[in-house]
mmCIF file of C-alpha atoms in Angstrom:
data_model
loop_
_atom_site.group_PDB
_atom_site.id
_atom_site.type_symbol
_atom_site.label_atom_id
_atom_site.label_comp_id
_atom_site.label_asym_id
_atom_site.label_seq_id
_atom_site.Cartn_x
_atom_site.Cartn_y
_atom_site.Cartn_z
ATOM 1 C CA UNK A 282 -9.359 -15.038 -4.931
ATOM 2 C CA UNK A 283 -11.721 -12.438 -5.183
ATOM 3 C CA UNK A 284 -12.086 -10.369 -1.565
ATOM 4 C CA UNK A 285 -13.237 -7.049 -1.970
ATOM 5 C CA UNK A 286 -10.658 -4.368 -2.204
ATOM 6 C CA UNK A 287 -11.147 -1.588 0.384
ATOM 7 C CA UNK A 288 -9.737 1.560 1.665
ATOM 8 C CA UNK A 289 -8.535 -0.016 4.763
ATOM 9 C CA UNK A 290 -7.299 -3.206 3.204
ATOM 10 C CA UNK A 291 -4.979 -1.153 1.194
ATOM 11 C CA UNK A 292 -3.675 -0.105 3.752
ATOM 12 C CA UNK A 293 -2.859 -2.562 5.242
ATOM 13 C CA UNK A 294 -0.861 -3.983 2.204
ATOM 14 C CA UNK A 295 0.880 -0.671 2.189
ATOM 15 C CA UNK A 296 2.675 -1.296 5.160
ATOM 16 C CA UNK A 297 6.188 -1.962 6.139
ATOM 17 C CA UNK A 298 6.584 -5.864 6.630
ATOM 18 C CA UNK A 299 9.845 -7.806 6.950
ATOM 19 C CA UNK A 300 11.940 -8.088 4.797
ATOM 20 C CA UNK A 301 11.805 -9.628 1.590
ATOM 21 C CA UNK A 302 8.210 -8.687 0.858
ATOM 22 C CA UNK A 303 7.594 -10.174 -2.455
ATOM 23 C CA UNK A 304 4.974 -8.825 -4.744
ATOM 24 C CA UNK A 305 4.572 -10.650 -8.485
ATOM 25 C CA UNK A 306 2.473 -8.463 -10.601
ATOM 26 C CA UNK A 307 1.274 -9.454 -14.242
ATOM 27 C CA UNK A 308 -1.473 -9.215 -16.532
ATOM 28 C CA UNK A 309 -4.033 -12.036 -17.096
ATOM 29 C CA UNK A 310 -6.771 -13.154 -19.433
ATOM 30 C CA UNK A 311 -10.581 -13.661 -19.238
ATOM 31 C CA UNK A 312 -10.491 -15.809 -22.240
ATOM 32 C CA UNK A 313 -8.643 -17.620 -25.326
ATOM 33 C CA UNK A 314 -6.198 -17.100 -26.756
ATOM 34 C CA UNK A 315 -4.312 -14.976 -23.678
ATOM 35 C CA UNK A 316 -5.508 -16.919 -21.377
ATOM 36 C CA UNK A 317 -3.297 -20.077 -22.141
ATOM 37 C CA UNK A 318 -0.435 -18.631 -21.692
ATOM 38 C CA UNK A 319 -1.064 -17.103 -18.277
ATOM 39 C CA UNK A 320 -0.177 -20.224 -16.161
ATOM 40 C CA UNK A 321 3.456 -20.359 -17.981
ATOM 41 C CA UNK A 322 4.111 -16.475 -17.525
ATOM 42 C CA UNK A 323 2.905 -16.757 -13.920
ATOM 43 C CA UNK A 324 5.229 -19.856 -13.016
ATOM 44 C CA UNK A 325 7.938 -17.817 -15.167
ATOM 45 C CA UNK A 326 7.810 -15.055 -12.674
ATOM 46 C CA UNK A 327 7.045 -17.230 -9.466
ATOM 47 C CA UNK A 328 10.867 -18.663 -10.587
ATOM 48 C CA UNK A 329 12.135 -15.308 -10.682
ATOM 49 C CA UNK A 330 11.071 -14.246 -7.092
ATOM 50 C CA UNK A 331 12.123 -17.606 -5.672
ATOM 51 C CA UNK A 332 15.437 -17.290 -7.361
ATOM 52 C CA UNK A 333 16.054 -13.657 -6.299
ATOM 53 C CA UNK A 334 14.926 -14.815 -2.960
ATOM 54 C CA UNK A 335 17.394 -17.879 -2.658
ATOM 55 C CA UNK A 336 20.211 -15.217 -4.320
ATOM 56 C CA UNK A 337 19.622 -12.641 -1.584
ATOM 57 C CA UNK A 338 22.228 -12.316 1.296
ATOM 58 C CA UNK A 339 19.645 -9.874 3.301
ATOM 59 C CA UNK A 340 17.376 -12.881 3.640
ATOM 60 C CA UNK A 341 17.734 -15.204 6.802
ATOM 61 C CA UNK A 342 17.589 -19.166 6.334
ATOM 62 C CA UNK A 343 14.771 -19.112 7.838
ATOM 63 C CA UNK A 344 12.726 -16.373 6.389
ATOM 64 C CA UNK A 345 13.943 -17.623 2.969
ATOM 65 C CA UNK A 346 12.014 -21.144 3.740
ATOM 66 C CA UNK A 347 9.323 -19.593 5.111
ATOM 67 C CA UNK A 348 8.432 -16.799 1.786
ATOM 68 C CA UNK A 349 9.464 -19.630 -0.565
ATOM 69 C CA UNK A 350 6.562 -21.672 1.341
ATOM 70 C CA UNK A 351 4.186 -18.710 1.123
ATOM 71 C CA UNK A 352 4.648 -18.777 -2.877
ATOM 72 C CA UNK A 353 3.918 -22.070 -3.069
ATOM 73 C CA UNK A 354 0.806 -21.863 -1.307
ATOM 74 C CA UNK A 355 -0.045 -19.023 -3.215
ATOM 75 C CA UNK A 356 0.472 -21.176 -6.915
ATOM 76 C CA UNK A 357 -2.297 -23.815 -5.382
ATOM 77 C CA UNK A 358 -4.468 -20.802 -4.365
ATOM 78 C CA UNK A 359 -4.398 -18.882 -7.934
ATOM 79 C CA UNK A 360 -7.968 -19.069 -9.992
ATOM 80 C CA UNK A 361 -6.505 -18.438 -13.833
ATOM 81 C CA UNK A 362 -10.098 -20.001 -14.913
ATOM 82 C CA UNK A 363 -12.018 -17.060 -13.318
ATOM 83 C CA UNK A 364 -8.739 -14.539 -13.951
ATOM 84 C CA UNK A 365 -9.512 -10.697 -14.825
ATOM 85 C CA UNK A 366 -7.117 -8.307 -16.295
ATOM 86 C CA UNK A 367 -4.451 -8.327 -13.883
ATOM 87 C CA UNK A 368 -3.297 -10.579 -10.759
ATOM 88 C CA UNK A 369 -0.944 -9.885 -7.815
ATOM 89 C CA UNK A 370 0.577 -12.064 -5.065
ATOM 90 C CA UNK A 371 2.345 -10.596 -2.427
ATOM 91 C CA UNK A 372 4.079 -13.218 0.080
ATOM 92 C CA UNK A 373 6.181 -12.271 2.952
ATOM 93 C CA UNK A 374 7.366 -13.951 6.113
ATOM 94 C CA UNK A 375 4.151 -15.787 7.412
ATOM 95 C CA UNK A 376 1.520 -14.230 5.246
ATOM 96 C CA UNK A 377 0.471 -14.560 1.491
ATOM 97 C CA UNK A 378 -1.943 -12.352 -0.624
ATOM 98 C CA UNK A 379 -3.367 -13.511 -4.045
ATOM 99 C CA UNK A 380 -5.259 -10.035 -5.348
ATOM 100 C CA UNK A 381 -7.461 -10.693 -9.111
ATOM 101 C CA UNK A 382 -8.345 -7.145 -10.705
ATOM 102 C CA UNK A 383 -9.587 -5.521 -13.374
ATOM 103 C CA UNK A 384 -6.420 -3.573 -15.304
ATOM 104 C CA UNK A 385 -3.674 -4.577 -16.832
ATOM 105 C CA UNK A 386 -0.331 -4.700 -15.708
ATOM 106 C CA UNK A 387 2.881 -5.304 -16.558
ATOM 107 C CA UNK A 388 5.280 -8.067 -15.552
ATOM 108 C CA UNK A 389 7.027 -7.638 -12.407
ATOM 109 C CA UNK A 390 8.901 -8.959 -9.804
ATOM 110 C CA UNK A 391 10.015 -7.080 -6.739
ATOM 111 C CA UNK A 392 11.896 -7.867 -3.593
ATOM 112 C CA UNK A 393 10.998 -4.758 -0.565
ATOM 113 C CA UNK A 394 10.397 -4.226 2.831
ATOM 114 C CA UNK A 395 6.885 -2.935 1.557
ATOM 115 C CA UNK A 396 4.119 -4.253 -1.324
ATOM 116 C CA UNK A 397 3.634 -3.449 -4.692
ATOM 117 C CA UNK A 398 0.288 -1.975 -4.320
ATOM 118 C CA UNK A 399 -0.238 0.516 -7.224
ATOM 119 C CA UNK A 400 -1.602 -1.459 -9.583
ATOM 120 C CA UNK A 401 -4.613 -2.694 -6.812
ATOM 121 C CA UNK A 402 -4.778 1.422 -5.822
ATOM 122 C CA UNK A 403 -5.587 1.933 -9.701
ATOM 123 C CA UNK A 404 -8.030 -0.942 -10.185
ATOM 124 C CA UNK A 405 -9.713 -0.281 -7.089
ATOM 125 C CA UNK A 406 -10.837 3.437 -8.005
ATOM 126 C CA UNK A 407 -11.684 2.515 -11.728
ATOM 127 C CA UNK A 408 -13.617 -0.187 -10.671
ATOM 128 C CA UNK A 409 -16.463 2.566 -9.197
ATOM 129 C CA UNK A 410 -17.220 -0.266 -6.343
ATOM 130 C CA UNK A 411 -21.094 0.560 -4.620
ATOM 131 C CA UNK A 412 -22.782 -0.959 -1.578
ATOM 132 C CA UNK A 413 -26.454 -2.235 -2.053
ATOM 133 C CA UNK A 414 -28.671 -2.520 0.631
ATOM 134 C CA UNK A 415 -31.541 -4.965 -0.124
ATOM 135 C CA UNK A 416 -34.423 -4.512 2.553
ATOM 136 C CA UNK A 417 -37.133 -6.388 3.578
ATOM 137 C CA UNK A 418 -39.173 -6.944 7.025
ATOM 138 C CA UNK A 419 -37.268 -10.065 8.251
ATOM 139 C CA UNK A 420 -34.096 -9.644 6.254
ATOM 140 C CA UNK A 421 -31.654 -6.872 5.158
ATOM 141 C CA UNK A 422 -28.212 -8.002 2.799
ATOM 142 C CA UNK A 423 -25.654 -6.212 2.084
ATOM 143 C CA UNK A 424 -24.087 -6.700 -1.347
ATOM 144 C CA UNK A 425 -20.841 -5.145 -2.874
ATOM 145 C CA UNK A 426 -20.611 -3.900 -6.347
ATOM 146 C CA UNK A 427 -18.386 -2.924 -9.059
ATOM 147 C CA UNK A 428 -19.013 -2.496 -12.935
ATOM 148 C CA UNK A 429 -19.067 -6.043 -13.295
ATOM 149 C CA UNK A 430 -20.709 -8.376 -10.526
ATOM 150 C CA UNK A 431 -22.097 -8.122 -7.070
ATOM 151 C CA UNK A 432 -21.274 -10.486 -4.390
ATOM 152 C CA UNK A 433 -23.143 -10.547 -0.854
ATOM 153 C CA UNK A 434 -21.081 -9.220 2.048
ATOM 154 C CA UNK A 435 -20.937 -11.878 4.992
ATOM 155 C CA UNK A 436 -19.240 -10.081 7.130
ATOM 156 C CA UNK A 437 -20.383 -6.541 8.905
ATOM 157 C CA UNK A 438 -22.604 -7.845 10.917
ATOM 158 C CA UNK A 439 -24.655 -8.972 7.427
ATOM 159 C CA UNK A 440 -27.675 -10.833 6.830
ATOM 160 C CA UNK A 441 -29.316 -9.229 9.125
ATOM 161 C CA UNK A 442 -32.327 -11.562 9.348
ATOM 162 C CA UNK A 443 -35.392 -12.005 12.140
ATOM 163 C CA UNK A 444 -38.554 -14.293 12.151
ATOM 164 C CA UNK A 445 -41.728 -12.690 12.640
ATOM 165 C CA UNK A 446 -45.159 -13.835 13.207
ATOM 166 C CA UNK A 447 -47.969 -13.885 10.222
ATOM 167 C CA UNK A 448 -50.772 -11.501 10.696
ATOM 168 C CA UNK A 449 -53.065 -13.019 12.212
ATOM 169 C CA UNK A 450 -56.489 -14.610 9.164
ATOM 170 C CA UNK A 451 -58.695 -14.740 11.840
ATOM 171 C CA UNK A 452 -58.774 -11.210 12.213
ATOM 172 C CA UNK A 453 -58.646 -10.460 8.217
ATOM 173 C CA UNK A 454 -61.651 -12.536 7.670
ATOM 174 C CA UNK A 455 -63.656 -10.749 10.295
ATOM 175 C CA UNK A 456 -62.598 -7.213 10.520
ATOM 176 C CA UNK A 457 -60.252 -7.024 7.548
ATOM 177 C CA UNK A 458 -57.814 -4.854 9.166
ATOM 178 C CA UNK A 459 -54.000 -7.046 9.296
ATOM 179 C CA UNK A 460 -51.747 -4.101 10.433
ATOM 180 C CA UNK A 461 -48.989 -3.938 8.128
ATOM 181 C CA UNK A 462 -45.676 -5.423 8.597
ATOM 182 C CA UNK A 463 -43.563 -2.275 8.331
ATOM 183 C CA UNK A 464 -45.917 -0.611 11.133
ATOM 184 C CA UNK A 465 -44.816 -3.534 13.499
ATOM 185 C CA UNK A 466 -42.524 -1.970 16.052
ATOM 186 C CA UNK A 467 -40.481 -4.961 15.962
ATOM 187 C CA UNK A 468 -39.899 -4.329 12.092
ATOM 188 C CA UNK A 469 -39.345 -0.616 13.000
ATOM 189 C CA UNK A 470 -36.668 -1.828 15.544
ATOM 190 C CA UNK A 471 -34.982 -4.681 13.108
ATOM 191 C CA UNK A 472 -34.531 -1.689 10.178
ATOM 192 C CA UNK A 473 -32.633 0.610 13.114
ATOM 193 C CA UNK A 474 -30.447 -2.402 13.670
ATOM 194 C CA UNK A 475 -29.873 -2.176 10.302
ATOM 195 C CA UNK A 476 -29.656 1.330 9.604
ATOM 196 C CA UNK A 477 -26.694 1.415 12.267
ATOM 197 C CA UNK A 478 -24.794 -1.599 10.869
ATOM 198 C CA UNK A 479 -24.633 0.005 7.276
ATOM 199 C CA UNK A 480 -23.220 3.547 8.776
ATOM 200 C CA UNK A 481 -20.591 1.221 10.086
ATOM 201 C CA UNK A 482 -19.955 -0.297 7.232
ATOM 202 C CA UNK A 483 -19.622 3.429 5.431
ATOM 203 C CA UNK A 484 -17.794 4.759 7.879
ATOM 204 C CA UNK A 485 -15.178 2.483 7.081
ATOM 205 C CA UNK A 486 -15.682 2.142 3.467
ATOM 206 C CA UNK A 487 -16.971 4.681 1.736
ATOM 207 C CA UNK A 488 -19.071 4.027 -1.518
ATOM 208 C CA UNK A 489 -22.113 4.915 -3.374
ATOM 209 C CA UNK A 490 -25.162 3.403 -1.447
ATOM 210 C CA UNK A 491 -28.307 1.818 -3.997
ATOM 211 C CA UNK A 492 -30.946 1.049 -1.180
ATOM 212 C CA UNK A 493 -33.460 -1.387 -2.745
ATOM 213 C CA UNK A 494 -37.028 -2.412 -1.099
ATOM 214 C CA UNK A 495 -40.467 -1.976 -1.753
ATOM 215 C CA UNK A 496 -41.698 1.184 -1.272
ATOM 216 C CA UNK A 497 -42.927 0.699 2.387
ATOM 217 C CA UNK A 498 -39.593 -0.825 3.938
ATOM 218 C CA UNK A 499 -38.348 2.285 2.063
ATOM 219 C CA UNK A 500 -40.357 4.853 4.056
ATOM 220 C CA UNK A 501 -39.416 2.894 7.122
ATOM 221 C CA UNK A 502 -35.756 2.802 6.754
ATOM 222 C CA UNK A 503 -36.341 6.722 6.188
ATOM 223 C CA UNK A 504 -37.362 6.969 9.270
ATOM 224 C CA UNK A 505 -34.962 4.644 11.121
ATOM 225 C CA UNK A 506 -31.950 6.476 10.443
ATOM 226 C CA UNK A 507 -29.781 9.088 8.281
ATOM 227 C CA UNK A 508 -28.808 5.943 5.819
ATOM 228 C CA UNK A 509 -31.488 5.442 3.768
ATOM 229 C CA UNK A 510 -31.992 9.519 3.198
ATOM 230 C CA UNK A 511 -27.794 9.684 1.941
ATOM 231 C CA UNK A 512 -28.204 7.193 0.229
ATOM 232 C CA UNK A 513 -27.307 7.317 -3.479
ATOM 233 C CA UNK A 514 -30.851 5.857 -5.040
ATOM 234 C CA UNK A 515 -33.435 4.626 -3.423
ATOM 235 C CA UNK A 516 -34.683 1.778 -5.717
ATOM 236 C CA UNK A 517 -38.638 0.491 -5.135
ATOM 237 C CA UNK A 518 -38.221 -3.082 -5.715
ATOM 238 C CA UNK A 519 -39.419 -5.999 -3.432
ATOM 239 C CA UNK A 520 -37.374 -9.549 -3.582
ATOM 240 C CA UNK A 521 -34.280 -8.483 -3.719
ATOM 241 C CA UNK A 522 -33.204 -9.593 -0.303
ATOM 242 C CA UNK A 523 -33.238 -12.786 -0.996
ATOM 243 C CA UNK A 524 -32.403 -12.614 -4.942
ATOM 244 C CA UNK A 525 -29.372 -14.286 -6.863
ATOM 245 C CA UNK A 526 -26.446 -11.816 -7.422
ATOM 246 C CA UNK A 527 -27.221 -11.203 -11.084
ATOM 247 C CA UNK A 528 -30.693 -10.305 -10.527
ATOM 248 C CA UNK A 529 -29.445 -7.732 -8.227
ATOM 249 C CA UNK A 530 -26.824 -6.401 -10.527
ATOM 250 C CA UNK A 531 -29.728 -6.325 -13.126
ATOM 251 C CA UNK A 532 -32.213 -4.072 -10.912
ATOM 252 C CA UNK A 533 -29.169 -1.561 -9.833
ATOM 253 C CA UNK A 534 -27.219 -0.925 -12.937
ATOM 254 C CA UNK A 535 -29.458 1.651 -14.228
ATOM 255 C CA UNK A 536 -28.689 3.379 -11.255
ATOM 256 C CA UNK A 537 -25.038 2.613 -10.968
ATOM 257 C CA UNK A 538 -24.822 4.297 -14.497
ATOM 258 C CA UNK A 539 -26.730 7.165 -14.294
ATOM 259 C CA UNK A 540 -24.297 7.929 -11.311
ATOM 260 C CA UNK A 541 -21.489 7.400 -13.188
ATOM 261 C CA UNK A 542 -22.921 9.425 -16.147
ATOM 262 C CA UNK A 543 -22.681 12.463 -13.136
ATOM 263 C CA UNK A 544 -19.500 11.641 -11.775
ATOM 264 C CA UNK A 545 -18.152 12.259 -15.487
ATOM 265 C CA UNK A 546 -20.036 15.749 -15.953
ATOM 266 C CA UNK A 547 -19.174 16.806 -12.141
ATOM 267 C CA UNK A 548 -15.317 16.011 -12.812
ATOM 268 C CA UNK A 549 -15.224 17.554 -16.238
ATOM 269 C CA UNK A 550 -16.977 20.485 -14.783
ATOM 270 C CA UNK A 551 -14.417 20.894 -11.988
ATOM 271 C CA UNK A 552 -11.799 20.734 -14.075
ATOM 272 C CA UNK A 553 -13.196 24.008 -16.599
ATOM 273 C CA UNK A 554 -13.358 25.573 -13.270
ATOM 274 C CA UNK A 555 -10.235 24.939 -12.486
ATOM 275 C CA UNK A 556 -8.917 26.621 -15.621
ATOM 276 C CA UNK A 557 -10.546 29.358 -15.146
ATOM 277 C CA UNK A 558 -9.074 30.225 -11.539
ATOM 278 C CA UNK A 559 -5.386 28.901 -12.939
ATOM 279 C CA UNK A 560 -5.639 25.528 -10.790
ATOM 280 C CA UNK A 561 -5.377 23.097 -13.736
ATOM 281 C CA UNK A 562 -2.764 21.314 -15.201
ATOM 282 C CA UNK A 563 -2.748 18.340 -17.686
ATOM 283 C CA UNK A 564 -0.452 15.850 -19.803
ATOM 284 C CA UNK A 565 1.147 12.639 -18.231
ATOM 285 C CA UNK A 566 4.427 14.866 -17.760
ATOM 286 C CA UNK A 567 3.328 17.794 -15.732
ATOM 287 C CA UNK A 568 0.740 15.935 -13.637
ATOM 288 C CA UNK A 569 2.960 13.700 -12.655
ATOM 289 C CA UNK A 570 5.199 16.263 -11.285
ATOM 290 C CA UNK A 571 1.904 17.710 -9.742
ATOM 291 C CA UNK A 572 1.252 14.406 -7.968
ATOM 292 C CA UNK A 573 4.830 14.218 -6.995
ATOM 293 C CA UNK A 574 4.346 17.333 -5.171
ATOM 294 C CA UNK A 575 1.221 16.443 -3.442
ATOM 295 C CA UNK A 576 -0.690 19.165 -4.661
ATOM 296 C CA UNK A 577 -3.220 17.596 -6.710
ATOM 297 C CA UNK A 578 -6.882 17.699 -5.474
ATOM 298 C CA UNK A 579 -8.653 16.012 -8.631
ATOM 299 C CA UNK A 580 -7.280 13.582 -10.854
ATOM 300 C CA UNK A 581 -9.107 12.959 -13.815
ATOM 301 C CA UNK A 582 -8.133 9.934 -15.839
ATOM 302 C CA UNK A 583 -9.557 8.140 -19.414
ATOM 303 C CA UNK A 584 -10.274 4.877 -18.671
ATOM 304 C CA UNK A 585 -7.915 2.823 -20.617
ATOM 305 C CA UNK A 586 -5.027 5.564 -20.990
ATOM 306 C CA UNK A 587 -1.883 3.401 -20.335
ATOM 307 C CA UNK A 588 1.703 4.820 -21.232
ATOM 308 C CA UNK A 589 5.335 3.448 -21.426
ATOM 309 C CA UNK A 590 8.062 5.800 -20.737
ATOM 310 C CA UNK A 591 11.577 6.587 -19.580
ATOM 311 C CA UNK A 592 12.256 9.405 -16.652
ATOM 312 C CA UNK A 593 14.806 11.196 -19.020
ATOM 313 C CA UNK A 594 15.469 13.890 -15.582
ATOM 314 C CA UNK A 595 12.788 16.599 -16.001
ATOM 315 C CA UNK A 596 10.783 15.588 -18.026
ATOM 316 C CA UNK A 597 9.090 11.389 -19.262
ATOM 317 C CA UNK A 598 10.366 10.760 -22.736
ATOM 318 C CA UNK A 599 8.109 7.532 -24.785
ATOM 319 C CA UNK A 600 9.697 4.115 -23.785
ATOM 320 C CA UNK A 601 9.298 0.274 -25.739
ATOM 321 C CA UNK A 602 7.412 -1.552 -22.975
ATOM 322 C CA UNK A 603 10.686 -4.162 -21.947
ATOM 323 C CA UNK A 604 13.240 -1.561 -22.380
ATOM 324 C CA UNK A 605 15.792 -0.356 -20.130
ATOM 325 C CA UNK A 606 14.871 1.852 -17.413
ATOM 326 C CA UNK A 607 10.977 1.758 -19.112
ATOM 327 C CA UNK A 608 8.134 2.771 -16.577
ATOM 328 C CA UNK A 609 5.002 0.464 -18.312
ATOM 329 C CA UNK A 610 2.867 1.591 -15.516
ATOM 330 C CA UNK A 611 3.298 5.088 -15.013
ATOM 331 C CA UNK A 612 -0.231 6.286 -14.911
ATOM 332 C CA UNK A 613 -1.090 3.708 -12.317
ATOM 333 C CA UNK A 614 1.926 4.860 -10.356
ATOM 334 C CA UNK A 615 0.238 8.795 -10.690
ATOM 335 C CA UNK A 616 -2.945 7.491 -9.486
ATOM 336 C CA UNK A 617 -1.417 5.902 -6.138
ATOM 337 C CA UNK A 618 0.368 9.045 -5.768
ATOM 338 C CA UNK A 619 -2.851 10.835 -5.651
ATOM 339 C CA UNK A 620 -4.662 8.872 -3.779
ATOM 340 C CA UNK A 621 -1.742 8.861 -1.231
ATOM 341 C CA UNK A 622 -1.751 12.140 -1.135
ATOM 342 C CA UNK A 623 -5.685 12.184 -0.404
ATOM 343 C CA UNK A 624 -6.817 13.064 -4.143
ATOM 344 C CA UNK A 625 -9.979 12.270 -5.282
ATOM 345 C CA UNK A 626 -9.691 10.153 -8.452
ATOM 346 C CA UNK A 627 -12.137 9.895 -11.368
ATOM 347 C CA UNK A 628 -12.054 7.642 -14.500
ATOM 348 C CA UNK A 629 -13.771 9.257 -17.974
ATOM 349 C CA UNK A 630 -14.610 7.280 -21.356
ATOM 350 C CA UNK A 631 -11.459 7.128 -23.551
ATOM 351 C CA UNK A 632 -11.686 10.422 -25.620
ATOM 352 C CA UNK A 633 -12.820 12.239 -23.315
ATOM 353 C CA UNK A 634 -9.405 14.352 -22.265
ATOM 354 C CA UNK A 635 -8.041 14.075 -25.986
ATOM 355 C CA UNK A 636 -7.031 17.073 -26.101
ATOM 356 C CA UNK A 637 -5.601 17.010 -22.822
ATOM 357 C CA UNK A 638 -3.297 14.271 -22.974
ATOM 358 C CA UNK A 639 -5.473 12.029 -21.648
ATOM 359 C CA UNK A 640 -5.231 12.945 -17.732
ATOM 360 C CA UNK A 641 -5.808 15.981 -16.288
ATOM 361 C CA UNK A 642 -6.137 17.096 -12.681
ATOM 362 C CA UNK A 643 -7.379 20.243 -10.290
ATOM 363 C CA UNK A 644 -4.619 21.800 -8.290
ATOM 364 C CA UNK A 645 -4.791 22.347 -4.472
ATOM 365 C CA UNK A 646 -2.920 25.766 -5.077
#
């Protein structure tokens, strides 16, 4: 239940599919008390969408079977044990997605020819996700990260993984000179392989790179291509391409935070720049109107800012979350806005925009 979230695979949620598209959307639990309630609110709202379905004159006989089908096999699919903060499944004529992420979200139920994606948009940009490249002379793994776990990437043409032959003890014992491994041409030619595989990968998905190896396979990959030298960090440490995910997580997260600890000081920098020049607006009210307009350029965001509110015309008024007309996840719909309208999105620690209403964001003009 727990692919990774990419640019790409949002977009292909985003699209237009037949109609109904259903998309159930709800918070979860990681743990007690919450977390026994989950599986009665989700079969609560799986009801709901299979009544609205069954209620729906738009929907053929035989699309109706076929999405009540998908939910089904959705129900049988759903992990509450290993749940997160918030789940989605999406079901529509021959296809099912079951989506586990890391932000809350309120109860929903909707019946479109598209998705309900903004919630997944949201998590997937405050979730920071990385790629780590663990090198070695016979074997190079790719790993994908976020703040909490890393899980080895299977596909992309990854392991990458050769035999090799031993240097050869006769020779140690009587000249003592074994070349090294990463002078071997073969090991030169295995890290290109490599090198051109991950600027694949990048190209399509674009994250943070951690590039972890002992120093030697380091100064190789250098050499073997422009990945290494973009890279992020480069992180001397041997063993990790063939570690357990939470060692890996261990040996990177220095890294991954010190990153982060930029990313905070580069976006609140751009944003005093942006005052200065009269590109900067803040406040869930006018930024929203900015995203609405496309002309945000950088939307800064406190991590756990969430807001319920009622679009009273010009302006959002404070809603009771469950109230008529009430918009409980408004600031995730900004943030898909933004990021549809090819923003760059950052997350701060709460506090951090207190004085400007929590979210803030640079101005294209």
């Amino acid at each position: 239940m727990r692919p990774t979230l990419s640019p790409a695979t949002l977009a292909e949620l985003r699209r237009p599919r037949p109609y109904p598209a259903v998309s159930i959307v709800m918070s979860t639990h990681r743990r007690e008390p919450g977390s026994e309630q989950d599986p009665i609110r989700l079969r609560g709202l799986l009801n709901e969408a299979k009544e609205k379905v069954e209620a729906d004159p738009a929907v053929s006989r035989s699309d109706r079977i076929d999405v009540l089908g998908q939910l089904d096999r959705a129900l049988t699919e759903v992990d509450l044990v290993h749940a997160e903060d918030g789940l989605a499944i999406l079901a529509a004529p021959g296809e099912h997605h079951i989506w586990s992420f890391g932000r809350p979200a309120p109860p929903r139920v909707v019946l479109s020819d598209t998705f309900l994606t903004r919630n997944l948009d949201a998590a997937h940009a405050a979730e920071r996700p990385y790629w780590v490249l663990a090198v070695a002379a016979d074997r190079v793994v790719l790993w994908g990260g976020d703040q909490a776990r890393v899980t080895e990437e299977q596909g992309h043409g990854f392991p990458l993984v050769r035999s090799y032959d031993e240097p050869d003890p006769e020779r140690r014992e009587q000249i003592g000179d074994v070349p090294s491994t990463f002078r071997d041409e073969e090991t030169k030619a295995f890290l290109r392989e490599a090198d051109a595989e991950a600027g694949k990968v990048l190209s399509a998905d674009p994250r943070p790179l951690y590039v972890v190896g002992e120093a030697a396979a380091l100064t190789l990959l250098d050499a073997a291509g422009p990945i290494a030298r973009a890279a992020t960090a480069q992180i001397p440490h041997a063993g990790l391409a063939g570690a357990d995910p939470v060692t890996v997580h261990r040996v990177v997260e220095p890294a991954v935070r010190a990153h982060a600890d930029e990313e905070v000081s580069d976006a609140l920098g751009r944003l005093d720049a942006a005052r200065g020049r009269r590109a900067f607006t803040s406040g869930l009210d006018d930024v929203r109107q900015a995203a609405e307009r496309g002309t945000v350029a950088h939307l800064v965001v406190e991590e756990n800012f969430r807001a319920t509110v009622r679009d009273a015309g010009e302006h959002l008024v404070p809603a009771e979350p469950g109230a008529p007309g009430a918009r409980e996840d408004i600031v995730d719909e900004v943030i898909e806005r933004a990021l549809d309208t090819g923003a760059r999105v950052n997350f701060v620690p709460d506090d951090t925009l207190a004085d400007e209403g929590r979210i803030a964001a640079v101005l294209r003009y």
